[in-house]
CSV table of C-alpha atoms in Angstrom, one decimal:
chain,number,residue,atom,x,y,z
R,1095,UNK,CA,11.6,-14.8,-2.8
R,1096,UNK,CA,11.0,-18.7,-2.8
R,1097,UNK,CA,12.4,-20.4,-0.3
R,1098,UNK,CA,13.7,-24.3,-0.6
R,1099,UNK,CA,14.5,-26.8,2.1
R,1100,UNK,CA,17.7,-26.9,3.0
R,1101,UNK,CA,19.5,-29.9,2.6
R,1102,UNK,CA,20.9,-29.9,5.9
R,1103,UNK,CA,17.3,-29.9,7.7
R,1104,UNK,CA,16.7,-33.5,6.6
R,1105,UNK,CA,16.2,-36.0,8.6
R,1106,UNK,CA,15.6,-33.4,11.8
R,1107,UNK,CA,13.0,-34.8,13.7
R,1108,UNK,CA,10.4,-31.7,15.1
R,1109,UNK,CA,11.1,-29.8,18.6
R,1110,UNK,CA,10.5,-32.2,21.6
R,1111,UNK,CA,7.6,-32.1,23.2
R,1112,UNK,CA,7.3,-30.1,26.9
R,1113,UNK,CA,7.2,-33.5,28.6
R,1114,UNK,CA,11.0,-34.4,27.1
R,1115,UNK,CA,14.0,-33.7,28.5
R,1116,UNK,CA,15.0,-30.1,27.1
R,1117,UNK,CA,18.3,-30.4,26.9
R,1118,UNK,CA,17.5,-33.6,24.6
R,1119,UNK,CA,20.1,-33.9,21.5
R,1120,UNK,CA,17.4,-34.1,19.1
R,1121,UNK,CA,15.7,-30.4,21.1
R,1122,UNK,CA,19.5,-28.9,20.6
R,1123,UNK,CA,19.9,-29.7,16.8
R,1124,UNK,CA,15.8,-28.6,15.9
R,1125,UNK,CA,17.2,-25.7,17.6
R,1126,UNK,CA,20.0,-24.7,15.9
R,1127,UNK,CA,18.3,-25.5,12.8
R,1128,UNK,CA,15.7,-22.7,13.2
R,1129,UNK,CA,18.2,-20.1,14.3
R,1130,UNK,CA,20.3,-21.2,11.1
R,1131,UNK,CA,17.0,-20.9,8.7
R,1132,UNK,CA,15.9,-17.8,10.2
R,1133,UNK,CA,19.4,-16.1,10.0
R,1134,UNK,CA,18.8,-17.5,6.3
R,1135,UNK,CA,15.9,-15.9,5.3
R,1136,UNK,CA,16.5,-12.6,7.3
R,1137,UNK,CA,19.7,-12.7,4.6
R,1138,UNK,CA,17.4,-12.9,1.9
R,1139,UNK,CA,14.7,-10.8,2.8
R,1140,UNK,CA,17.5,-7.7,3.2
R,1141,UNK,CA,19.1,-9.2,-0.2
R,1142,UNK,CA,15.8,-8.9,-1.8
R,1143,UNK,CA,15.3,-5.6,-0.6
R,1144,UNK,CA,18.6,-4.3,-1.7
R,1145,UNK,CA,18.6,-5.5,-5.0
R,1146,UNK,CA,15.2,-4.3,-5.6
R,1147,UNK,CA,15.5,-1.0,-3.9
R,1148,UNK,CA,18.9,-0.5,-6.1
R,1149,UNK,CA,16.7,-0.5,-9.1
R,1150,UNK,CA,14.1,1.8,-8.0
R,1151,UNK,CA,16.9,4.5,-7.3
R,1152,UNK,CA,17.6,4.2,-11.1
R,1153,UNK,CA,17.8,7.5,-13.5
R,1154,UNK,CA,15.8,5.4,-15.8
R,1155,UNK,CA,11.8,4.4,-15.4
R,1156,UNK,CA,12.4,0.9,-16.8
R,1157,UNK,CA,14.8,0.0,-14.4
R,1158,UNK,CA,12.3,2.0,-11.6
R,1159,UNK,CA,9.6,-0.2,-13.6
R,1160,UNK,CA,12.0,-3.9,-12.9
R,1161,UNK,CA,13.0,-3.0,-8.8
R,1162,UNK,CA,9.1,-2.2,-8.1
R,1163,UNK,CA,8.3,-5.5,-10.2
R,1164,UNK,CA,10.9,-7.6,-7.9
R,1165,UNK,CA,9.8,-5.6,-5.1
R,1166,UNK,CA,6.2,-6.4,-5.3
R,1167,UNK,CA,6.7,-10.1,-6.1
R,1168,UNK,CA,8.8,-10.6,-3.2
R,1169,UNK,CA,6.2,-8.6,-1.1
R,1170,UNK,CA,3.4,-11.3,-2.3
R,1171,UNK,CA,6.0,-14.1,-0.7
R,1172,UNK,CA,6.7,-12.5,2.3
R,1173,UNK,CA,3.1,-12.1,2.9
R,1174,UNK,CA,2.7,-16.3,3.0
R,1175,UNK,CA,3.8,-16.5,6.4
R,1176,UNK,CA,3.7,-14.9,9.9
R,1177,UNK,CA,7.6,-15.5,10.1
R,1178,UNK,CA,8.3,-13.6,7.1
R,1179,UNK,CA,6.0,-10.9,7.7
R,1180,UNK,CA,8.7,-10.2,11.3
R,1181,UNK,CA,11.6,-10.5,9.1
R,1182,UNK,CA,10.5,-7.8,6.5
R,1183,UNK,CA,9.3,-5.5,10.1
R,1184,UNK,CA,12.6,-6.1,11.6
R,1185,UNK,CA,14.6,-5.2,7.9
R,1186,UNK,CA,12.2,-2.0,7.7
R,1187,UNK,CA,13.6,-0.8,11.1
R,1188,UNK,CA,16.9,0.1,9.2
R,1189,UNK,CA,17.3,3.0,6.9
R,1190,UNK,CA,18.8,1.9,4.2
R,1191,UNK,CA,16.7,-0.6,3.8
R,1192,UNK,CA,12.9,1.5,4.4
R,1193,UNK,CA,11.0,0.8,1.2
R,1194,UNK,CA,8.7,4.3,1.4
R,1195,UNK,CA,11.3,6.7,1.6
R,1196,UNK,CA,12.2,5.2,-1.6
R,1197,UNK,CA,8.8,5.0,-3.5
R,1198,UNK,CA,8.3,8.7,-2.6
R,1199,UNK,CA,12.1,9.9,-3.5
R,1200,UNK,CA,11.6,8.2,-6.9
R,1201,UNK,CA,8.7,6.6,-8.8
R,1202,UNK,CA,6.1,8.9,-6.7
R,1203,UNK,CA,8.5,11.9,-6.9
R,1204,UNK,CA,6.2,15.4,-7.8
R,1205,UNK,CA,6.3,16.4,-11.3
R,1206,UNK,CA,7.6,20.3,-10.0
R,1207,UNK,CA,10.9,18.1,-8.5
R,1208,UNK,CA,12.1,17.8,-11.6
R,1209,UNK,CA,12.0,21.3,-12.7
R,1210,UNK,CA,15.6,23.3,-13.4
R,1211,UNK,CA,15.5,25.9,-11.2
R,1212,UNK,CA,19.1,27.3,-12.3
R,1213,UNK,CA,21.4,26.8,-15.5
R,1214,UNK,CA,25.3,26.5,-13.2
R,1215,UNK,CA,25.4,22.9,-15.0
R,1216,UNK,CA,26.0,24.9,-18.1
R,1217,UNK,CA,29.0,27.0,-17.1
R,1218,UNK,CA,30.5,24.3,-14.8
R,1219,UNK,CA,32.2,21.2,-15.7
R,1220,UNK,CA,29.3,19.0,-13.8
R,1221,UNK,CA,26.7,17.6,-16.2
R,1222,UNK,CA,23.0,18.2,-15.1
R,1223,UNK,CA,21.4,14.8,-13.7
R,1224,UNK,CA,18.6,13.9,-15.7
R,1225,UNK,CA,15.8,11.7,-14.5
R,1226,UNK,CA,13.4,10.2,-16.5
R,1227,UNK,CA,9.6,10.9,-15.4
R,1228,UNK,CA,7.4,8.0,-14.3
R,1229,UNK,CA,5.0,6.6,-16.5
R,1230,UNK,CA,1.7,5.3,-15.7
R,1231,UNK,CA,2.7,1.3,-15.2
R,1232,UNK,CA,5.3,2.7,-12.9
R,1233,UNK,CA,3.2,5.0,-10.4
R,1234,UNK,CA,0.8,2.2,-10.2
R,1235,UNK,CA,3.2,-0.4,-9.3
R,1236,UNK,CA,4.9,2.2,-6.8
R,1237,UNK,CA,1.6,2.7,-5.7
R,1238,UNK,CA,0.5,-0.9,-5.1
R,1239,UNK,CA,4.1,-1.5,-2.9
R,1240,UNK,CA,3.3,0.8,-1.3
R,1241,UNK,CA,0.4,-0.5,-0.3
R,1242,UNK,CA,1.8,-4.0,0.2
R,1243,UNK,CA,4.3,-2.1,2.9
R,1244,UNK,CA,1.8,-0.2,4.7
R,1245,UNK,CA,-0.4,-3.5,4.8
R,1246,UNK,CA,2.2,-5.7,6.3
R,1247,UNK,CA,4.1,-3.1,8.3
R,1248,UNK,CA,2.3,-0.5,10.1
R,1249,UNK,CA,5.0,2.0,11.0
R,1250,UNK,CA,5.2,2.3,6.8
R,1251,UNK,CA,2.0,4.5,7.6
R,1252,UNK,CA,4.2,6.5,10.1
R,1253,UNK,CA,7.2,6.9,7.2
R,1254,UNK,CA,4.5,7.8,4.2
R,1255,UNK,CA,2.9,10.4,6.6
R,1256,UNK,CA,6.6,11.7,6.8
R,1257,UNK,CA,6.5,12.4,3.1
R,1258,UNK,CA,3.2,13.8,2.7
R,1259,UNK,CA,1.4,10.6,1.3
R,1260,UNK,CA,-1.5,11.5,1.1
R,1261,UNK,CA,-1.1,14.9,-0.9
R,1262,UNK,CA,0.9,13.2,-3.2
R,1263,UNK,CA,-1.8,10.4,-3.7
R,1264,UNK,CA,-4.9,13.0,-3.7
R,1265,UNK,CA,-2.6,15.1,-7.0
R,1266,UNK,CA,-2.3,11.5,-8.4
R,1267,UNK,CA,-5.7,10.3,-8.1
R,1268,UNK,CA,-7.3,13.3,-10.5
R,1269,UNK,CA,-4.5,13.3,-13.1
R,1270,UNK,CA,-3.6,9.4,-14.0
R,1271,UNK,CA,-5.7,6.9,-16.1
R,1272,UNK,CA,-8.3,5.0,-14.5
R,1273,UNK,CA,-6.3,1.8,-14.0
R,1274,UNK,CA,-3.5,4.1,-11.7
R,1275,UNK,CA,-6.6,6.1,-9.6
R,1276,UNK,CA,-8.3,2.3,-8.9
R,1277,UNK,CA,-4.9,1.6,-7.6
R,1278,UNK,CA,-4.6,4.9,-5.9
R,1279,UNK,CA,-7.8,4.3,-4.2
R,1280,UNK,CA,-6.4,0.8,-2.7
R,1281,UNK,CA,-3.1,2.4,-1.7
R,1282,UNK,CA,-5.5,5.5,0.6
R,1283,UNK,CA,-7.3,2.7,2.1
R,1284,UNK,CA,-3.9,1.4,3.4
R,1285,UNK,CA,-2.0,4.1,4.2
R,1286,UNK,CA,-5.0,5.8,6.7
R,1287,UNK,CA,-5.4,2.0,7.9
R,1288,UNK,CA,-5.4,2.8,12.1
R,1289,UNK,CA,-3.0,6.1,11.1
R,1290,UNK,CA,-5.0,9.1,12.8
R,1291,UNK,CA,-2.2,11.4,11.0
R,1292,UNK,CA,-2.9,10.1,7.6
R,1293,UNK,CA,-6.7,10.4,7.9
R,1294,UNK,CA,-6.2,14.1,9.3
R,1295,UNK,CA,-4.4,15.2,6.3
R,1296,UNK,CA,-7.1,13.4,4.3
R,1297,UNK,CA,-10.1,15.5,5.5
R,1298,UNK,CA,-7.7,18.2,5.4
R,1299,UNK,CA,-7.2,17.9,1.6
R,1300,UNK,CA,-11.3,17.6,1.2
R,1301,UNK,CA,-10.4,13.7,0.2
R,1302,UNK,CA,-14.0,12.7,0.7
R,1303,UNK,CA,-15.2,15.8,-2.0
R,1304,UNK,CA,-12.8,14.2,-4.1
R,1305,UNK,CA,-14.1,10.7,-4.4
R,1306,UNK,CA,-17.5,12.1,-4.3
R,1307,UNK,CA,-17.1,13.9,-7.5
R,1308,UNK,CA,-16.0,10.9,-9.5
R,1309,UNK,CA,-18.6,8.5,-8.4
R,1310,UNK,CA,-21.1,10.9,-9.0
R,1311,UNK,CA,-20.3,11.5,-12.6
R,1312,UNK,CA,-21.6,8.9,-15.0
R,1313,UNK,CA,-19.0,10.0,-17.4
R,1314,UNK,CA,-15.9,8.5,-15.2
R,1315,UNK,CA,-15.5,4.5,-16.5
R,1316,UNK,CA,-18.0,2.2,-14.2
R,1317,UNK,CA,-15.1,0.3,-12.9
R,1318,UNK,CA,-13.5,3.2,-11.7
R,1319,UNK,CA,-17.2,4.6,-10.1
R,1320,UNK,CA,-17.2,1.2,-8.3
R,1321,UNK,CA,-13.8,1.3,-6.7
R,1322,UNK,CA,-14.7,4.6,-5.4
R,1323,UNK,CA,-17.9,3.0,-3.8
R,1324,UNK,CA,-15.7,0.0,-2.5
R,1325,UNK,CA,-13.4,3.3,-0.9
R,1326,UNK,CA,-16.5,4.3,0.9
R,1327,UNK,CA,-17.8,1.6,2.1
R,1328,UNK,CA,-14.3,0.7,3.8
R,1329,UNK,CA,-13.1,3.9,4.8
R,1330,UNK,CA,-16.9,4.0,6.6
R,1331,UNK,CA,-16.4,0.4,7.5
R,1332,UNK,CA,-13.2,-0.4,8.5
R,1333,UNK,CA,-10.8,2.6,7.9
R,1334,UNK,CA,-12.5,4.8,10.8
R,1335,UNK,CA,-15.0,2.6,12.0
R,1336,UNK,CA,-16.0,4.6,15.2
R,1337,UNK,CA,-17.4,8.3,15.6
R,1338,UNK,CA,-14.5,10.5,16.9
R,1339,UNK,CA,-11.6,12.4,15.2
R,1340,UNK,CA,-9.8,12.6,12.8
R,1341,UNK,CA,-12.9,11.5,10.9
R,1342,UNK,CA,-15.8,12.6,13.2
R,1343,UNK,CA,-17.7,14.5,10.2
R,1344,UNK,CA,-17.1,11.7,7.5
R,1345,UNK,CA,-20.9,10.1,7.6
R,1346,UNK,CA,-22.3,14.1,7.5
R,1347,UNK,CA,-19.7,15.2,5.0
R,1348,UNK,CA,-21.1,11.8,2.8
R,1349,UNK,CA,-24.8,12.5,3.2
R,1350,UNK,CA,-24.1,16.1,2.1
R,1351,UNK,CA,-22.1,15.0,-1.1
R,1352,UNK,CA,-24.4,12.0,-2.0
R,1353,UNK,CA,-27.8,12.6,-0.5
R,1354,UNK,CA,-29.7,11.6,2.3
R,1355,UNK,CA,-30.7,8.2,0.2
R,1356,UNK,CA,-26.9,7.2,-0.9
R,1357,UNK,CA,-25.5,8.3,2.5
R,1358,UNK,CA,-27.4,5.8,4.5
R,1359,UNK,CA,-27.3,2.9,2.0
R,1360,UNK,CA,-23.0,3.1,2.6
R,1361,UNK,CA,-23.8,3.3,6.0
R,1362,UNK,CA,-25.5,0.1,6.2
R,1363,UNK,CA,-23.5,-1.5,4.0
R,1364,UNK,CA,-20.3,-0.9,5.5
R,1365,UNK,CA,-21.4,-2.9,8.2
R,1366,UNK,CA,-20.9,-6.0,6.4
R,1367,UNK,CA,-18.5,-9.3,6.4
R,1368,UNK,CA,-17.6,-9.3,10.2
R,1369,UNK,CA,-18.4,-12.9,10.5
R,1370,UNK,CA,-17.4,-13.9,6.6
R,1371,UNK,CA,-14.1,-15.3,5.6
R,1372,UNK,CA,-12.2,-13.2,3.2
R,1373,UNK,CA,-13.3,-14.5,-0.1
R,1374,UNK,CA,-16.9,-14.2,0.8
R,1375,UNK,CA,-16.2,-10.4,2.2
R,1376,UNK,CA,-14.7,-9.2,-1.1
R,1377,UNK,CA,-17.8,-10.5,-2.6
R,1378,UNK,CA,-20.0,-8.9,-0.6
R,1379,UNK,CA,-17.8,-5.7,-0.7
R,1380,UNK,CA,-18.4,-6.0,-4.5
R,1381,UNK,CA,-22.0,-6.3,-4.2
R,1382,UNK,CA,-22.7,-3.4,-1.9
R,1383,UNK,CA,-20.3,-1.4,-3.9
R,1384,UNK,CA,-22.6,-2.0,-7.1
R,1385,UNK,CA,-25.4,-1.1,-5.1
R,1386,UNK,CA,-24.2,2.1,-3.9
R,1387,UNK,CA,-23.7,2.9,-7.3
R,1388,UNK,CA,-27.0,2.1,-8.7
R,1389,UNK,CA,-28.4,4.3,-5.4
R,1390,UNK,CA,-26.6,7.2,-7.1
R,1391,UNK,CA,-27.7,6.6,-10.6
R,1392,UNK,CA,-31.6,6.8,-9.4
R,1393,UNK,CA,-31.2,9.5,-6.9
């Protein structure tokens, strides 16, 4: 979603300043301008949405594969601006236009959903519904709206936690190339982002014992290693970031997995990039992340 000037905003001169008369002409038009562009890009933003969501309804992955394309796109413009960011809140407080529901009814869907449980379609006059399964490029594009959503609307965390996020993400993050389980990392990170519910059913599913396993083993791609140290380091860092539940046990269930040595590098490291802008964090998350690793490779 790229927005142009409208035509009719030219030659508006900006909203008057407190010491001017407010019921000034030029105060009434500036105005009535902003309610008309707002009302204008609310109309988009739910057009965007609709289109996109249409697509990611489909029987067929490609067309899954083009509505989580648009969708993502238009999530990376709606993400430019404060303004935006309301609109997309105030569209996700309607049904039919919730993004999650979607991702987790279609391109996330359970491989056992799509078993046949019965054969009536072949003694009625009703075809069976086939659905094609998702393919890698699609689960990792659902997986990185999804992340986009819960990012830019916190009460996505609420809806994912309604469809079992993280169980679905923690059978995903085993089973999919290593290009899907990096994204899969990002997309945890998000969703148990200030949700006590999501990180509950992430200790409940042993999450940590499941990251710890692939960092540890030096046969899992490097790249993939180092995303799961990035994981620690925020999820210690930023994701619970203060000793009580749900994640109470998280620094002793680490020093368990990793050793003594490992365990209190991440500590310290997680610590980082509270007074660093965000390209300098990233680096520095990069850094400690290939640090971590090395820890582990001498311990």
């Amino acid at each position: 979603m790229y927005l142009k000037k409208p035509q009719w905003t030219e030659g508006i001169t900006p909203k008057a300043s407190p010491e001017s008369e407010s019921d000034s002409p030029a105060t009434a038009v500036g105005d009535l301008v902003n309610s008309l562009t707002t009302q204008r890009v609310y109309r988009e933003v739910t057009l965007a949405l609709r289109s996109g969501l249409r697509d990611v309804r489909a029987e067929f992955s490609f067309l899954r594969v083009r509505g989580l394309r648009s969708l993502l796109k238009f999530l990376r413009s709606v993400a430019e601006s404060d303004s935006t960011i309301n609109l997309f809140s105030q569209a996700q407080s309607t049904p039919e236009l919730q993004v999650v529901p979607v991702l987790f009814q279609h391109s996330l869907k359970e491989a056992e959903d799509e078993i046949v449980r019965n054969l009536d379609h072949i003694f009625g006059v009703d075809p069976l519904k086939i659905t094609s399964p998702s393919t890698d490029s699609e689960v990792s594009l659902a997986l990185r709206v999804l992340e986009g959503c819960c990012l830019l609307h916190r009460d996505s965390a609420v809806l994912a936690h309604q469809h079992k996020a993280i169980q679905v993400l923690m059978n995903i993050l085993p089973t999919r190339g290593v290009v899907e389980q990096g994204v899969c990392l990002d997309a945890l990170t998000a969703i148990m982002l200030d949700s006590s519910a999501n990180q509950m059913d992430f200790e409940a599913l042993n999450g940590i014992e499941e990251v710890a396993e692939l960092i540890r083993d030096k046969q899992v791609d490097e790249n993939l290693r180092l995303k799961c140290g990035e994981f620690l380091l925020l999820l210690i860092g930023h994701v619970n970031g203060r000793d009580r539940p749900p994640l109470a046990t998280v620094h002793e269930d680490i020093r368990r997995l990793l050793g003594e040595k490992s365990a209190s590098l991440i500590w310290a490291a997680s610590q980082f990039g509270s007074t660093l802008d965000p390209e300098q964090r990233l680096t520095a998350l990069h850094i400690q992340a290939r640090r971590v690793l090395e820890s582990l490779d001498l311990y």
